[in-house]
Amino acid sequence: MDHEFKDGLCKSSVIASCSDEVNDKVKERSRDQREPLPGEPKCVICSRYGEYICGETDDDICSLECKQTLLCRVANTQLAVSHCPPKRLPANDECFYVRDTGGQSGTSFLSDDQTELLRRKLDIHVKGDLVPGPILSFSSCNLPQKLVQNIEAAGYEMPTPVQMQAIPAALGGKNLLVSADTGSGKTASFLVPIVSCCSHFRFEHFTDQKKPLAMVLTPTRELCIQVEEQAKLLGKGLFFKTALVVGGDAMARQLFRIQQGVELIVGTPGRLIDLLANHDIELEDIRIFVLDEVDCMLQRGFRDQVMQIFRALSQPQVLLYSATMSQDIEKMVSSMSKDVAVISVGKPNRPSKAVKQLPIWVESKQKKQKLFDILMSKQHFMPPVVVYVASRLGADLLSNAITVTTGVKALSIHGEKSMKERRDIMKSFLMGEVPVIVATGVLGRGLDLLGVRQIIVFDMPNSINEYVHQVGRASRLGEEGTAIVFVCRENNNLFPELVEILRSSGAAIPRELVSSRYKACPYSIGRGQKKRKHE
Ligand SMILES: Nc1ncnc2c1ncn2[C@@H]1O[C@H](COP(=O)(O)OP(=O)(O)OP(=O)(O)O)[C@@H](O)[C@H]1O
């Protein structure tokens, strides 16, 4: 007979040898457990040595932590499937999801066929087991009442398709890899579950010592600021505080804020590593870990830092997001978690259909003049406009040249400017005081540039995925926008992918792009395509 422990765990019979101490302290954390030897049981949650059997489910489990995760998942599945009223779950398992049966919220329980139909209609694709069906309203998944009010106050009447599918899946404890168009509402689809989970947890486990419960990493300071602002709006009036951890702001202040007790940390990997290396920050309670722009975050440059941070955490739920996915991303993600459900809305790696792409063939030397012509044309200039260039120096020079030559006020924004300068410039741009911003890739991803409906790609970026993100800045939630794109022979290594994208969007294709004269040799890197270091 297996030995009973007081925590509802039994020593696994496979390994309960006579020499085992019955009173061994049960392992608290998954990270305290060793890897299994061949033939030994594996934990159903984290695949470490399954030293114990969960009393409630009979599954092999490595620690109390994974037992709680297991019970949370089982409870979520049962609740979602049987639509029972919410039950008290074991301590620590507050991140649960209950799909309501209609009535109050006006939504109805969907059969499998209805779920399939709805997913097909909304172009939602799901890979993975036990992913709950889409929700039709924010009020149908047992969110705190105050959070539902905050969502309404933000003007979100209906969830967008990615929110319909990703919110219930994340609330159900699933690890997710999510892709959906630029501007389709991905940010709220991870923030709503975070706010809900954190505030439930704090409500149930009131303590003075508040260690962070969730972490969101993004590649740029601007994006972190935006995500944190949105998180604050959604968490207003709840047990929910945030800390922003980005370069350029005083570290002492960021540290102080975390020490005061926060639920969510939003940061860039570099600054977070600095903070962790020099200060004692307790991350063991982090239960949700989000990588926004995951394809960028797992590329060389960020990957080691991201993985270093991830390893400091204790088996959190992972939520990974982007509008673009690279081929090896699923493989890389599997090194973070074995059990990841994949959700995609529409086709990944395609620019938002709402943005009209206007590619123009312009030789390098004529690009400046062409830009000035556009900015001086009443017909073609639709401020506010973001112009994307390849380098910091290029951004400074071009913004000066625009102001001097056209009389249109332009400022540059890039990674070399201080945080304060970047904030001030963004503010005057968004307030309408500056109609043109010349930016490097720091403004290319994730930013919600309210009011921007025109972007000009002056220098094609290094990869087609970055192009998709830049073009995406011209539209939010399907509103129409325009992307004027300068292409020249130096970009010829991108021509095949660009032509495919333009063709699938129904855009006109300059004949030079398909001419054999400008065909790229497979390994050539055009002059304008040198690896950029200085964004
Ligand atoms: N349900 C909703 N109803 C109305 N507006 C929404 C809803 N969800 C999000 N929004 C708004 O839509 C805009 C785009 O959302 P968001 O920035 O999250 O897009 P995204 O998918 O993350 O884009 P990107 O890939 O460019 O980062 C934001 O202004 C956001 O406030």
Coordinates of C-alpha atoms and ligand atoms in Angstrom, one line a residue:
M1 CA 0.0 0.0 0.0
D2 CA 1.3 3.5 -0.8
H3 CA 2.2 5.7 2.2
E4 CA -0.2 8.5 2.8
F5 CA 1.2 12.0 3.4
K6 CA -0.9 14.6 5.2
D7 CA -1.0 16.8 2.0
G8 CA -3.1 14.3 0.1
L9 CA -0.1 12.9 -1.7
C10 CA 1.0 9.2 -1.6
K11 CA 4.5 8.0 -2.2
S12 CA 4.4 6.5 -5.7
S13 CA 4.3 2.7 -5.3
V14 CA 6.9 2.3 -8.1
I15 CA 9.5 4.1 -6.0
A16 CA 8.3 3.4 -2.5
S17 CA 11.2 1.1 -1.5
C18 CA 11.6 -0.1 2.1
S19 CA 14.4 2.4 2.6
D20 CA 12.2 5.3 1.9
E21 CA 11.5 7.5 4.9
V22 CA 7.8 7.7 5.3
N23 CA 8.2 11.0 7.0
D24 CA 10.3 12.5 4.2
K25 CA 9.3 16.1 3.8
V26 CA 7.1 16.4 0.8
K27 CA 8.7 18.5 -1.9
E28 CA 7.0 21.8 -2.1
R29 CA 8.2 23.1 -5.4
S30 CA 8.7 21.4 -8.8
R31 CA 12.2 22.9 -9.0
D32 CA 13.2 20.9 -5.8
Q33 CA 12.5 17.7 -7.6
R34 CA 15.1 15.8 -9.7
E35 CA 14.7 14.6 -13.3
P36 CA 13.3 11.0 -13.6
L37 CA 15.6 8.1 -14.3
P38 CA 14.7 5.7 -17.1
G39 CA 11.5 3.8 -16.2
E40 CA 10.6 6.0 -13.2
P41 CA 7.3 7.8 -13.2
K42 CA 7.1 11.3 -14.5
C43 CA 5.1 14.2 -13.1
V44 CA 2.1 14.8 -15.3
I45 CA 2.6 18.6 -15.1
C46 CA 6.3 19.2 -15.4
S47 CA 7.8 15.8 -16.3
R48 CA 10.2 15.8 -13.4
Y49 CA 10.4 12.7 -11.2
G50 CA 6.8 11.7 -10.2
E51 CA 7.7 10.8 -6.6
Y52 CA 4.1 11.0 -5.4
I53 CA 0.6 10.1 -6.5
C54 CA -2.1 12.7 -6.2
G55 CA -4.7 11.4 -3.8
E56 CA -7.6 13.0 -5.8
T57 CA -6.6 12.0 -9.3
D58 CA -4.2 9.1 -9.0
D59 CA -1.7 10.9 -11.3
D60 CA 2.0 10.9 -10.8
I61 CA 3.2 14.2 -9.4
C62 CA 6.5 15.6 -8.3
S63 CA 5.6 18.2 -5.6
L64 CA 2.8 20.1 -3.9
E65 CA 3.1 22.8 -6.4
C66 CA 2.4 20.6 -9.4
K67 CA -0.4 18.9 -7.4
Q68 CA -2.1 22.3 -7.1
T69 CA -1.6 23.0 -10.7
L70 CA -3.1 19.6 -11.6
L71 CA -6.1 20.2 -9.3
C72 CA -6.6 23.6 -10.8
R73 CA -6.7 22.2 -14.3
V74 CA -9.0 19.4 -13.4
A75 CA -11.4 21.8 -11.7
N76 CA -11.3 24.2 -14.6
T77 CA -12.1 21.4 -17.1
Q78 CA -14.9 20.1 -15.0
L79 CA -16.3 23.5 -14.4
A80 CA -16.1 24.5 -18.0
V81 CA -17.6 21.3 -19.2
S82 CA -20.4 20.8 -16.7
H83 CA -21.1 24.5 -16.1
C84 CA -21.5 24.0 -12.4
P85 CA -21.7 27.0 -10.1
P86 CA -18.2 28.1 -9.0
K87 CA -16.8 25.8 -6.3
R88 CA -14.2 26.6 -3.6
L89 CA -11.0 25.3 -5.1
P90 CA -8.0 24.4 -3.0
A91 CA -5.9 27.3 -1.7
N92 CA -3.6 28.7 -4.4
D93 CA -5.9 27.7 -7.3
E94 CA -7.8 30.9 -7.8
C95 CA -7.2 31.2 -11.5
F96 CA -10.3 29.4 -12.6
Y97 CA -12.8 29.8 -15.3
V98 CA -16.5 29.1 -15.3
R99 CA -18.5 29.4 -18.5
D100 CA -22.0 30.5 -17.6
T101 CA -25.1 29.0 -19.0
G102 CA -26.7 32.1 -20.4
G103 CA -29.4 34.0 -18.6
Q104 CA -27.6 36.7 -16.8
S105 CA -25.0 37.4 -19.4
G106 CA -27.0 36.7 -22.5
T107 CA -24.5 34.1 -23.7
S108 CA -25.3 30.4 -24.1
F109 CA -23.5 27.2 -23.6
L110 CA -22.1 26.1 -26.9
S111 CA -22.2 22.5 -28.1
D112 CA -19.1 21.0 -29.7
D113 CA -20.7 21.6 -33.1
Q114 CA -21.5 25.2 -32.3
T115 CA -18.0 25.8 -31.0
E116 CA -16.6 24.4 -34.3
L117 CA -18.9 26.5 -36.3
L118 CA -18.1 29.7 -34.4
R119 CA -14.4 29.0 -34.7
R120 CA -14.7 28.5 -38.4
K121 CA -16.7 31.7 -38.8
L122 CA -14.2 33.7 -36.9
D123 CA -11.2 32.0 -38.6
I124 CA -10.0 30.7 -35.2
H125 CA -7.7 27.7 -35.3
V126 CA -6.9 25.7 -32.2
K127 CA -4.3 22.9 -31.8
G128 CA -4.3 21.2 -28.4
D129 CA -6.4 19.3 -25.9
L130 CA -9.2 20.5 -23.7
V131 CA -9.2 24.1 -24.9
P132 CA -12.5 25.6 -24.0
G133 CA -14.7 27.1 -26.7
P134 CA -14.9 30.8 -27.5
I135 CA -16.8 33.2 -25.2
L136 CA -19.3 35.6 -26.6
S137 CA -19.1 38.2 -23.9
F138 CA -16.7 39.4 -21.3
S139 CA -19.2 38.7 -18.6
S140 CA -19.4 35.0 -19.4
C141 CA -16.3 33.8 -17.7
N142 CA -16.6 34.6 -14.1
L143 CA -14.4 37.7 -14.1
P144 CA -14.4 40.0 -11.0
Q145 CA -17.3 42.4 -11.4
K146 CA -15.0 45.4 -11.2
L147 CA -12.9 44.0 -14.0
V148 CA -16.0 43.7 -16.2
Q149 CA -16.8 47.3 -15.4
N150 CA -13.3 48.4 -16.2
I151 CA -13.5 46.6 -19.6
E152 CA -16.8 48.4 -20.3
A153 CA -15.3 51.7 -19.3
A154 CA -12.4 51.1 -21.8
G155 CA -15.1 50.9 -24.4
Y156 CA -14.8 47.2 -25.1
E157 CA -18.4 46.1 -25.8
M158 CA -17.6 42.7 -27.3
P159 CA -14.5 40.6 -27.2
T160 CA -12.5 40.5 -30.4
P161 CA -12.0 37.0 -31.9
V162 CA -8.6 36.5 -30.4
Q163 CA -10.0 37.6 -27.0
M164 CA -13.0 35.2 -27.4
Q165 CA -10.7 32.2 -27.7
A166 CA -7.6 33.1 -25.7
I167 CA -9.3 34.5 -22.6
P168 CA -11.2 31.4 -21.6
A169 CA -8.2 29.2 -22.5
A170 CA -5.8 31.3 -20.4
L171 CA -8.3 31.4 -17.5
G172 CA -8.4 27.7 -17.7
G173 CA -4.7 27.5 -16.9
K174 CA -3.6 26.5 -20.4
N175 CA -0.1 27.3 -21.7
L176 CA -0.7 29.2 -25.0
L177 CA 1.0 30.2 -28.2
V178 CA -1.3 32.8 -29.8
S179 CA -1.1 34.6 -33.1
A180 CA -3.5 37.1 -34.5
D181 CA -3.4 40.2 -36.8
T182 CA -1.7 43.4 -35.7
G183 CA -4.2 45.6 -33.9
S184 CA -6.6 42.7 -33.1
G185 CA -6.7 43.1 -29.3
K186 CA -4.1 40.6 -28.3
T187 CA -2.9 42.8 -25.3
A188 CA -6.2 42.6 -23.5
S189 CA -6.5 38.9 -24.2
F190 CA -3.6 38.3 -21.9
L191 CA -4.2 41.2 -19.5
V192 CA -7.8 40.2 -18.7
P193 CA -6.8 36.8 -17.4
I194 CA -3.8 38.3 -15.5
V195 CA -5.9 40.9 -13.7
S196 CA -8.6 38.3 -12.9
C197 CA -6.1 35.7 -11.7
C198 CA -4.1 38.1 -9.6
S199 CA -7.0 39.8 -7.9
H200 CA -8.7 36.5 -7.1
F201 CA -5.5 35.3 -5.6
R202 CA -4.9 38.4 -3.5
F203 CA -8.5 38.4 -2.3
E204 CA -8.2 34.8 -1.1
H205 CA -4.6 35.0 0.3
F206 CA -4.4 38.3 2.0
T207 CA -0.9 39.0 3.3
D208 CA 1.4 41.9 3.9
Q209 CA 4.2 40.4 1.9
K210 CA 3.1 40.7 -1.7
K211 CA 5.4 39.0 -4.1
P212 CA 4.7 39.6 -7.8
L213 CA 2.2 37.1 -9.4
A214 CA 2.6 37.8 -13.1
M215 CA 5.2 39.0 -15.5
V216 CA 5.0 40.4 -19.0
L217 CA 8.1 40.8 -21.1
T218 CA 8.2 42.9 -24.3
P219 CA 11.1 44.0 -26.6
T220 CA 10.8 47.7 -26.2
R221 CA 10.3 50.4 -23.5
E222 CA 7.4 52.0 -25.4
L223 CA 5.5 48.7 -25.6
C224 CA 6.1 48.0 -21.9
I225 CA 4.7 51.5 -21.1
Q226 CA 1.7 50.9 -23.2
V227 CA 1.0 47.4 -21.8
E228 CA 1.4 48.7 -18.2
E229 CA -1.0 51.5 -18.8
Q230 CA -3.6 49.2 -20.2
A231 CA -3.0 46.8 -17.2
K232 CA -3.6 49.7 -14.8
L233 CA -6.9 50.6 -16.5
L234 CA -8.1 47.1 -16.4
G235 CA -7.0 46.6 -12.8
K236 CA -8.4 49.8 -11.4
G237 CA -10.2 49.3 -8.0
L238 CA -9.0 45.7 -7.7
F239 CA -6.1 44.1 -5.7
F240 CA -3.8 44.9 -8.6
K241 CA -0.7 47.0 -8.7
T242 CA 1.9 47.1 -11.5
A243 CA 5.6 47.9 -11.8
L244 CA 7.4 49.0 -14.9
V245 CA 10.9 47.7 -15.3
V246 CA 12.6 49.3 -18.3
G247 CA 15.9 51.0 -19.0
G248 CA 16.2 54.7 -19.0
D249 CA 14.1 55.2 -15.8
A250 CA 15.8 55.1 -12.3
M251 CA 16.2 51.5 -11.1
A252 CA 15.9 52.5 -7.5
R253 CA 12.3 53.7 -8.0
Q254 CA 11.4 50.5 -9.9
L255 CA 12.9 48.4 -7.2
F256 CA 11.1 50.3 -4.4
R257 CA 7.8 49.8 -6.2
I258 CA 8.3 46.1 -6.4
Q259 CA 9.4 45.9 -2.8
Q260 CA 6.2 47.7 -1.8
G261 CA 4.2 44.8 -3.3
V262 CA 2.9 44.5 -6.8
E263 CA 0.9 41.9 -8.7
L264 CA 2.3 42.5 -12.2
I265 CA 5.8 43.3 -13.5
V266 CA 6.0 44.6 -17.1
G267 CA 9.5 44.9 -18.4
T268 CA 12.2 44.5 -21.0
P269 CA 14.5 41.6 -20.5
G270 CA 17.8 43.5 -20.2
R271 CA 16.6 45.8 -17.4
L272 CA 15.0 42.9 -15.6
I273 CA 18.2 40.9 -15.6
D274 CA 20.1 43.9 -14.2
L275 CA 17.6 44.2 -11.5
L276 CA 17.6 40.5 -10.6
A277 CA 21.4 40.4 -10.7
N278 CA 21.8 43.2 -8.2
H279 CA 18.8 42.9 -6.0
D280 CA 16.9 40.2 -4.2
I281 CA 13.6 40.0 -5.9
E282 CA 11.4 37.1 -5.1
L283 CA 9.9 35.7 -8.2
E284 CA 8.7 32.3 -6.9
D285 CA 5.1 33.3 -6.8
I286 CA 5.0 34.3 -10.5
R287 CA 2.2 32.2 -11.9
I288 CA 1.7 33.7 -15.3
F289 CA 4.5 34.6 -17.6
V290 CA 3.8 36.4 -20.9
L291 CA 6.1 37.0 -23.8
D292 CA 4.6 39.6 -26.1
E293 CA 6.1 39.6 -29.6
V294 CA 7.4 36.1 -28.8
D295 CA 9.1 35.6 -32.2
C296 CA 11.2 38.6 -31.5
M297 CA 11.8 37.7 -27.9
L298 CA 13.1 34.2 -28.8
Q299 CA 15.5 35.5 -31.4
R300 CA 19.2 35.7 -30.8
G301 CA 19.8 38.8 -28.8
F302 CA 16.9 38.4 -26.5
R303 CA 16.6 34.6 -26.2
D304 CA 19.3 34.0 -23.6
Q305 CA 18.0 36.8 -21.3
V306 CA 14.5 35.6 -21.6
M307 CA 15.4 32.1 -20.8
Q308 CA 17.5 33.2 -17.8
I309 CA 14.5 35.0 -16.4
F310 CA 12.2 32.1 -17.2
R311 CA 14.5 29.7 -15.3
A312 CA 14.3 31.9 -12.2
L313 CA 10.5 31.3 -12.1
S314 CA 8.8 28.3 -10.8
Q315 CA 6.8 26.6 -13.5
P316 CA 4.4 29.4 -14.4
Q317 CA 1.6 29.3 -16.9
V318 CA 3.2 30.6 -20.2
L319 CA 1.3 32.8 -22.6
L320 CA 3.2 33.6 -25.8
Y321 CA 1.9 36.2 -28.3
S322 CA 2.7 37.7 -31.7
A323 CA 1.2 38.7 -35.0
T324 CA 4.0 36.8 -36.7
M325 CA 5.5 33.4 -36.0
S326 CA 8.8 32.0 -37.3
Q327 CA 9.1 28.4 -38.3
D328 CA 11.1 27.2 -35.4
I329 CA 9.1 29.0 -32.8
E330 CA 7.0 26.0 -31.7
K331 CA 10.2 24.0 -31.2
M332 CA 11.7 26.8 -29.0
V333 CA 8.5 27.1 -27.1
S334 CA 8.5 23.4 -26.3
S335 CA 11.7 24.0 -24.3
M336 CA 9.7 26.3 -22.0
S337 CA 6.7 24.0 -21.6
K338 CA 5.7 20.6 -22.9
D339 CA 2.0 21.2 -23.1
V340 CA 1.3 24.3 -25.2
A341 CA -2.0 24.8 -27.0
V342 CA -1.7 26.8 -30.2
I343 CA -4.4 29.4 -31.1
S344 CA -4.3 31.4 -34.3
V345 CA -6.8 33.8 -35.7
G346 CA -6.6 34.4 -39.4
K347 CA -3.3 33.7 -41.2
P348 CA -0.1 34.5 -39.3
N349 CA 2.6 36.6 -41.0
R350 CA 0.2 38.6 -43.1
P351 CA -0.4 42.3 -42.8
S352 CA -3.8 43.3 -41.5
K353 CA -6.3 43.3 -44.4
A354 CA -7.4 46.7 -43.2
V355 CA -4.2 48.3 -44.4
K356 CA -3.9 49.2 -48.0
Q357 CA -0.3 48.6 -49.1
L358 CA 1.1 50.9 -51.8
P359 CA 4.5 49.8 -52.9
I360 CA 6.5 52.2 -55.0
W361 CA 9.7 51.5 -56.8
V362 CA 12.1 54.3 -55.9
E363 CA 15.9 54.2 -56.4
S364 CA 17.8 54.9 -53.2
K365 CA 19.0 58.3 -54.3
Q366 CA 15.4 59.5 -55.1
K367 CA 13.8 58.3 -51.9
K368 CA 14.2 61.6 -50.0
Q369 CA 12.7 63.6 -52.8
K370 CA 9.8 61.2 -53.1
L371 CA 9.1 61.4 -49.4
F372 CA 9.1 65.2 -49.5
D373 CA 6.7 65.1 -52.5
I374 CA 4.3 63.0 -50.5
L375 CA 4.5 65.2 -47.4
M376 CA 3.9 68.3 -49.4
S377 CA 0.9 66.8 -51.3
K378 CA -2.5 67.7 -49.9
Q379 CA -3.9 64.6 -51.6
H380 CA -1.3 62.1 -50.3
F381 CA -0.2 63.3 -46.9
M382 CA -2.5 62.1 -44.2
P383 CA -1.1 63.1 -40.8
P384 CA -0.2 61.8 -38.2
V385 CA 2.4 59.8 -40.1
V386 CA 5.2 57.4 -39.0
V387 CA 8.1 57.1 -41.4
Y388 CA 10.2 53.9 -40.8
V389 CA 14.0 54.1 -41.4
A390 CA 16.9 51.7 -40.9
S391 CA 19.2 53.5 -38.5
R392 CA 19.3 56.0 -35.7
L393 CA 21.5 58.4 -37.6
G394 CA 19.2 58.1 -40.6
A395 CA 16.2 58.9 -38.4
D396 CA 17.8 62.1 -37.0
L397 CA 19.0 63.3 -40.4
L398 CA 15.7 62.6 -42.2
S399 CA 13.6 64.3 -39.6
N400 CA 15.7 67.4 -39.8
A401 CA 15.6 67.3 -43.6
I402 CA 11.8 67.0 -43.6
T403 CA 11.3 70.0 -41.3
V404 CA 13.8 72.2 -43.3
T405 CA 12.6 71.2 -46.7
T406 CA 8.9 70.8 -46.4
G407 CA 8.1 72.9 -43.4
V408 CA 6.2 70.0 -41.8
K409 CA 7.4 69.5 -38.2
A410 CA 9.1 66.1 -37.8
L411 CA 10.9 64.5 -34.9
S412 CA 12.9 61.3 -34.7
I413 CA 12.6 58.5 -32.2
H414 CA 15.1 55.7 -31.6
G415 CA 16.9 53.7 -29.0
E416 CA 19.6 56.2 -28.4
K417 CA 17.3 58.9 -27.0
S418 CA 16.6 59.1 -23.3
M419 CA 13.4 57.7 -21.9
K420 CA 12.2 61.2 -21.1
E421 CA 12.9 62.4 -24.6
R422 CA 11.1 59.4 -26.1
R423 CA 8.1 59.9 -23.8
D424 CA 7.9 63.6 -24.6
I425 CA 8.2 63.0 -28.4
M426 CA 5.5 60.4 -28.3
K427 CA 3.3 62.7 -26.3
S428 CA 3.5 65.6 -28.7
F429 CA 3.0 63.2 -31.6
L430 CA -0.1 61.6 -30.1
M431 CA -1.4 65.1 -29.1
G432 CA -1.1 66.2 -32.7
E433 CA 1.6 68.8 -32.1
V434 CA 4.1 67.0 -34.3
P435 CA 2.5 65.5 -37.5
V436 CA 5.5 63.3 -38.6
I437 CA 7.7 60.9 -36.6
V438 CA 10.7 59.3 -38.2
A439 CA 11.4 56.1 -36.3
T440 CA 13.5 53.0 -36.3
G441 CA 12.2 49.6 -35.4
V442 CA 11.6 50.7 -31.8
L443 CA 8.2 51.9 -32.9
G444 CA 7.7 49.0 -35.3
R445 CA 6.1 46.4 -33.0
G446 CA 3.0 46.3 -30.8
L447 CA 2.4 50.0 -30.3
D448 CA -1.1 51.3 -30.5
L449 CA -0.4 54.6 -32.3
L450 CA -3.9 56.0 -31.8
G451 CA -5.0 58.1 -34.8
V452 CA -2.2 56.9 -37.1
R453 CA -3.7 55.8 -40.4
Q454 CA -0.7 56.3 -42.6
I455 CA 2.8 54.9 -42.4
I456 CA 5.6 55.2 -44.8
V457 CA 8.2 52.5 -45.0
F458 CA 11.2 54.6 -46.2
D459 CA 13.8 51.8 -45.7
M460 CA 12.5 48.2 -45.9
P461 CA 13.3 46.4 -42.6
N462 CA 15.5 43.3 -42.4
S463 CA 12.8 40.8 -42.4
I464 CA 9.3 40.4 -43.8
N465 CA 7.9 39.8 -40.4
E466 CA 9.1 43.2 -39.2
Y467 CA 7.5 44.7 -42.3
V468 CA 4.2 43.1 -41.3
H469 CA 4.4 44.7 -37.9
Q470 CA 5.3 48.1 -39.3
V471 CA 2.5 48.1 -41.8
G472 CA 0.2 47.1 -38.9
R473 CA 0.7 50.4 -37.1
A474 CA -1.6 52.0 -39.7
S475 CA -4.7 50.2 -38.4
R476 CA -6.3 49.2 -35.2
L477 CA -9.2 46.9 -34.9
G478 CA -9.9 46.8 -38.6
E479 CA -10.0 50.5 -39.2
E480 CA -8.7 51.4 -42.7
G481 CA -5.1 52.7 -43.1
T482 CA -2.5 53.1 -45.7
A483 CA 1.2 51.9 -45.9
I484 CA 3.3 53.6 -48.6
V485 CA 6.3 51.3 -49.1
F486 CA 9.5 52.4 -50.9
V487 CA 11.2 49.4 -52.6
C488 CA 14.5 49.5 -54.4
R489 CA 17.0 47.0 -55.7
E490 CA 18.9 46.8 -52.4
N491 CA 15.9 45.1 -50.9
N492 CA 15.9 42.3 -53.4
N493 CA 16.5 39.5 -50.9
L494 CA 12.9 40.2 -49.6
F495 CA 11.3 40.4 -53.0
P496 CA 9.9 36.8 -53.1
E497 CA 8.2 37.1 -49.7
L498 CA 7.1 40.7 -50.4
V499 CA 5.5 39.7 -53.7
E500 CA 3.7 36.9 -52.0
I501 CA 2.3 39.2 -49.3
L502 CA 1.3 41.9 -51.8
R503 CA -0.3 39.4 -54.0
S504 CA -2.4 37.8 -51.2
S505 CA -3.5 41.3 -50.1
G506 CA -4.5 42.2 -53.6
A507 CA -2.0 45.1 -53.8
A508 CA -0.4 46.3 -57.0
I509 CA 3.1 44.9 -57.5
P510 CA 5.7 47.1 -59.1
R511 CA 7.0 45.2 -62.1
E512 CA 10.6 45.5 -60.9
L513 CA 9.8 43.2 -58.1
V514 CA 9.1 40.3 -60.4
S515 CA 11.7 41.2 -63.0
S516 CA 14.6 38.8 -63.3
R517 CA 16.9 41.8 -63.5
Y518 CA 16.6 42.4 -59.8
K519 CA 16.4 38.8 -58.7
A520 CA 18.3 38.1 -55.5
C521 CA 21.1 35.5 -55.4
P522 CA 19.9 33.2 -52.5
Y523 CA 22.5 34.2 -50.0
S524 CA 23.1 37.8 -50.9
I525 CA 22.4 40.6 -48.5
G526 CA 21.5 43.8 -50.3
R527 CA 23.2 47.0 -49.2
G528 CA 20.2 48.3 -47.4
Q529 CA 19.7 45.0 -45.7
K530 CA 22.8 44.9 -43.5
K531 CA 22.1 43.6 -40.0
R532 CA 21.0 46.6 -38.0
K533 CA 22.5 47.0 -34.6
H534 CA 21.4 50.4 -33.6
E535 CA 17.6 50.8 -33.3
Ligands
LIG1 N1 -12.8 44.2 -27.3 C1 -12.3 45.4 -27.7 N2 -13.2 46.3 -28.1 C2 -12.8 47.5 -28.6 N3 -11.5 47.9 -28.6 C3 -10.6 47.0 -28.3 C4 -11.0 45.7 -27.8 N4 -9.8 45.1 -27.5 C5 -8.8 45.9 -27.8 N5 -9.3 47.1 -28.2 C6 -8.4 48.2 -28.7 O1 -7.9 47.8 -29.9 C7 -6.6 48.4 -30.1 C8 -5.6 47.4 -30.6 O2 -5.4 46.5 -29.6 P1 -3.9 45.9 -29.2 O3 -2.9 47.0 -29.2 O4 -4.1 45.0 -28.1 O5 -3.7 45.0 -30.5 P2 -2.6 43.9 -30.8 O6 -3.3 42.7 -31.3 O7 -1.8 43.7 -29.5 O8 -1.7 44.6 -31.9 P3 -0.1 44.4 -32.2 O9 0.1 43.1 -32.9 O10 0.1 45.5 -33.2 O11 0.6 44.5 -31.0 C9 -6.3 49.1 -28.8 O12 -6.6 50.5 -29.0 C10 -7.2 48.5 -27.8 O13 -7.5 49.4 -26.8

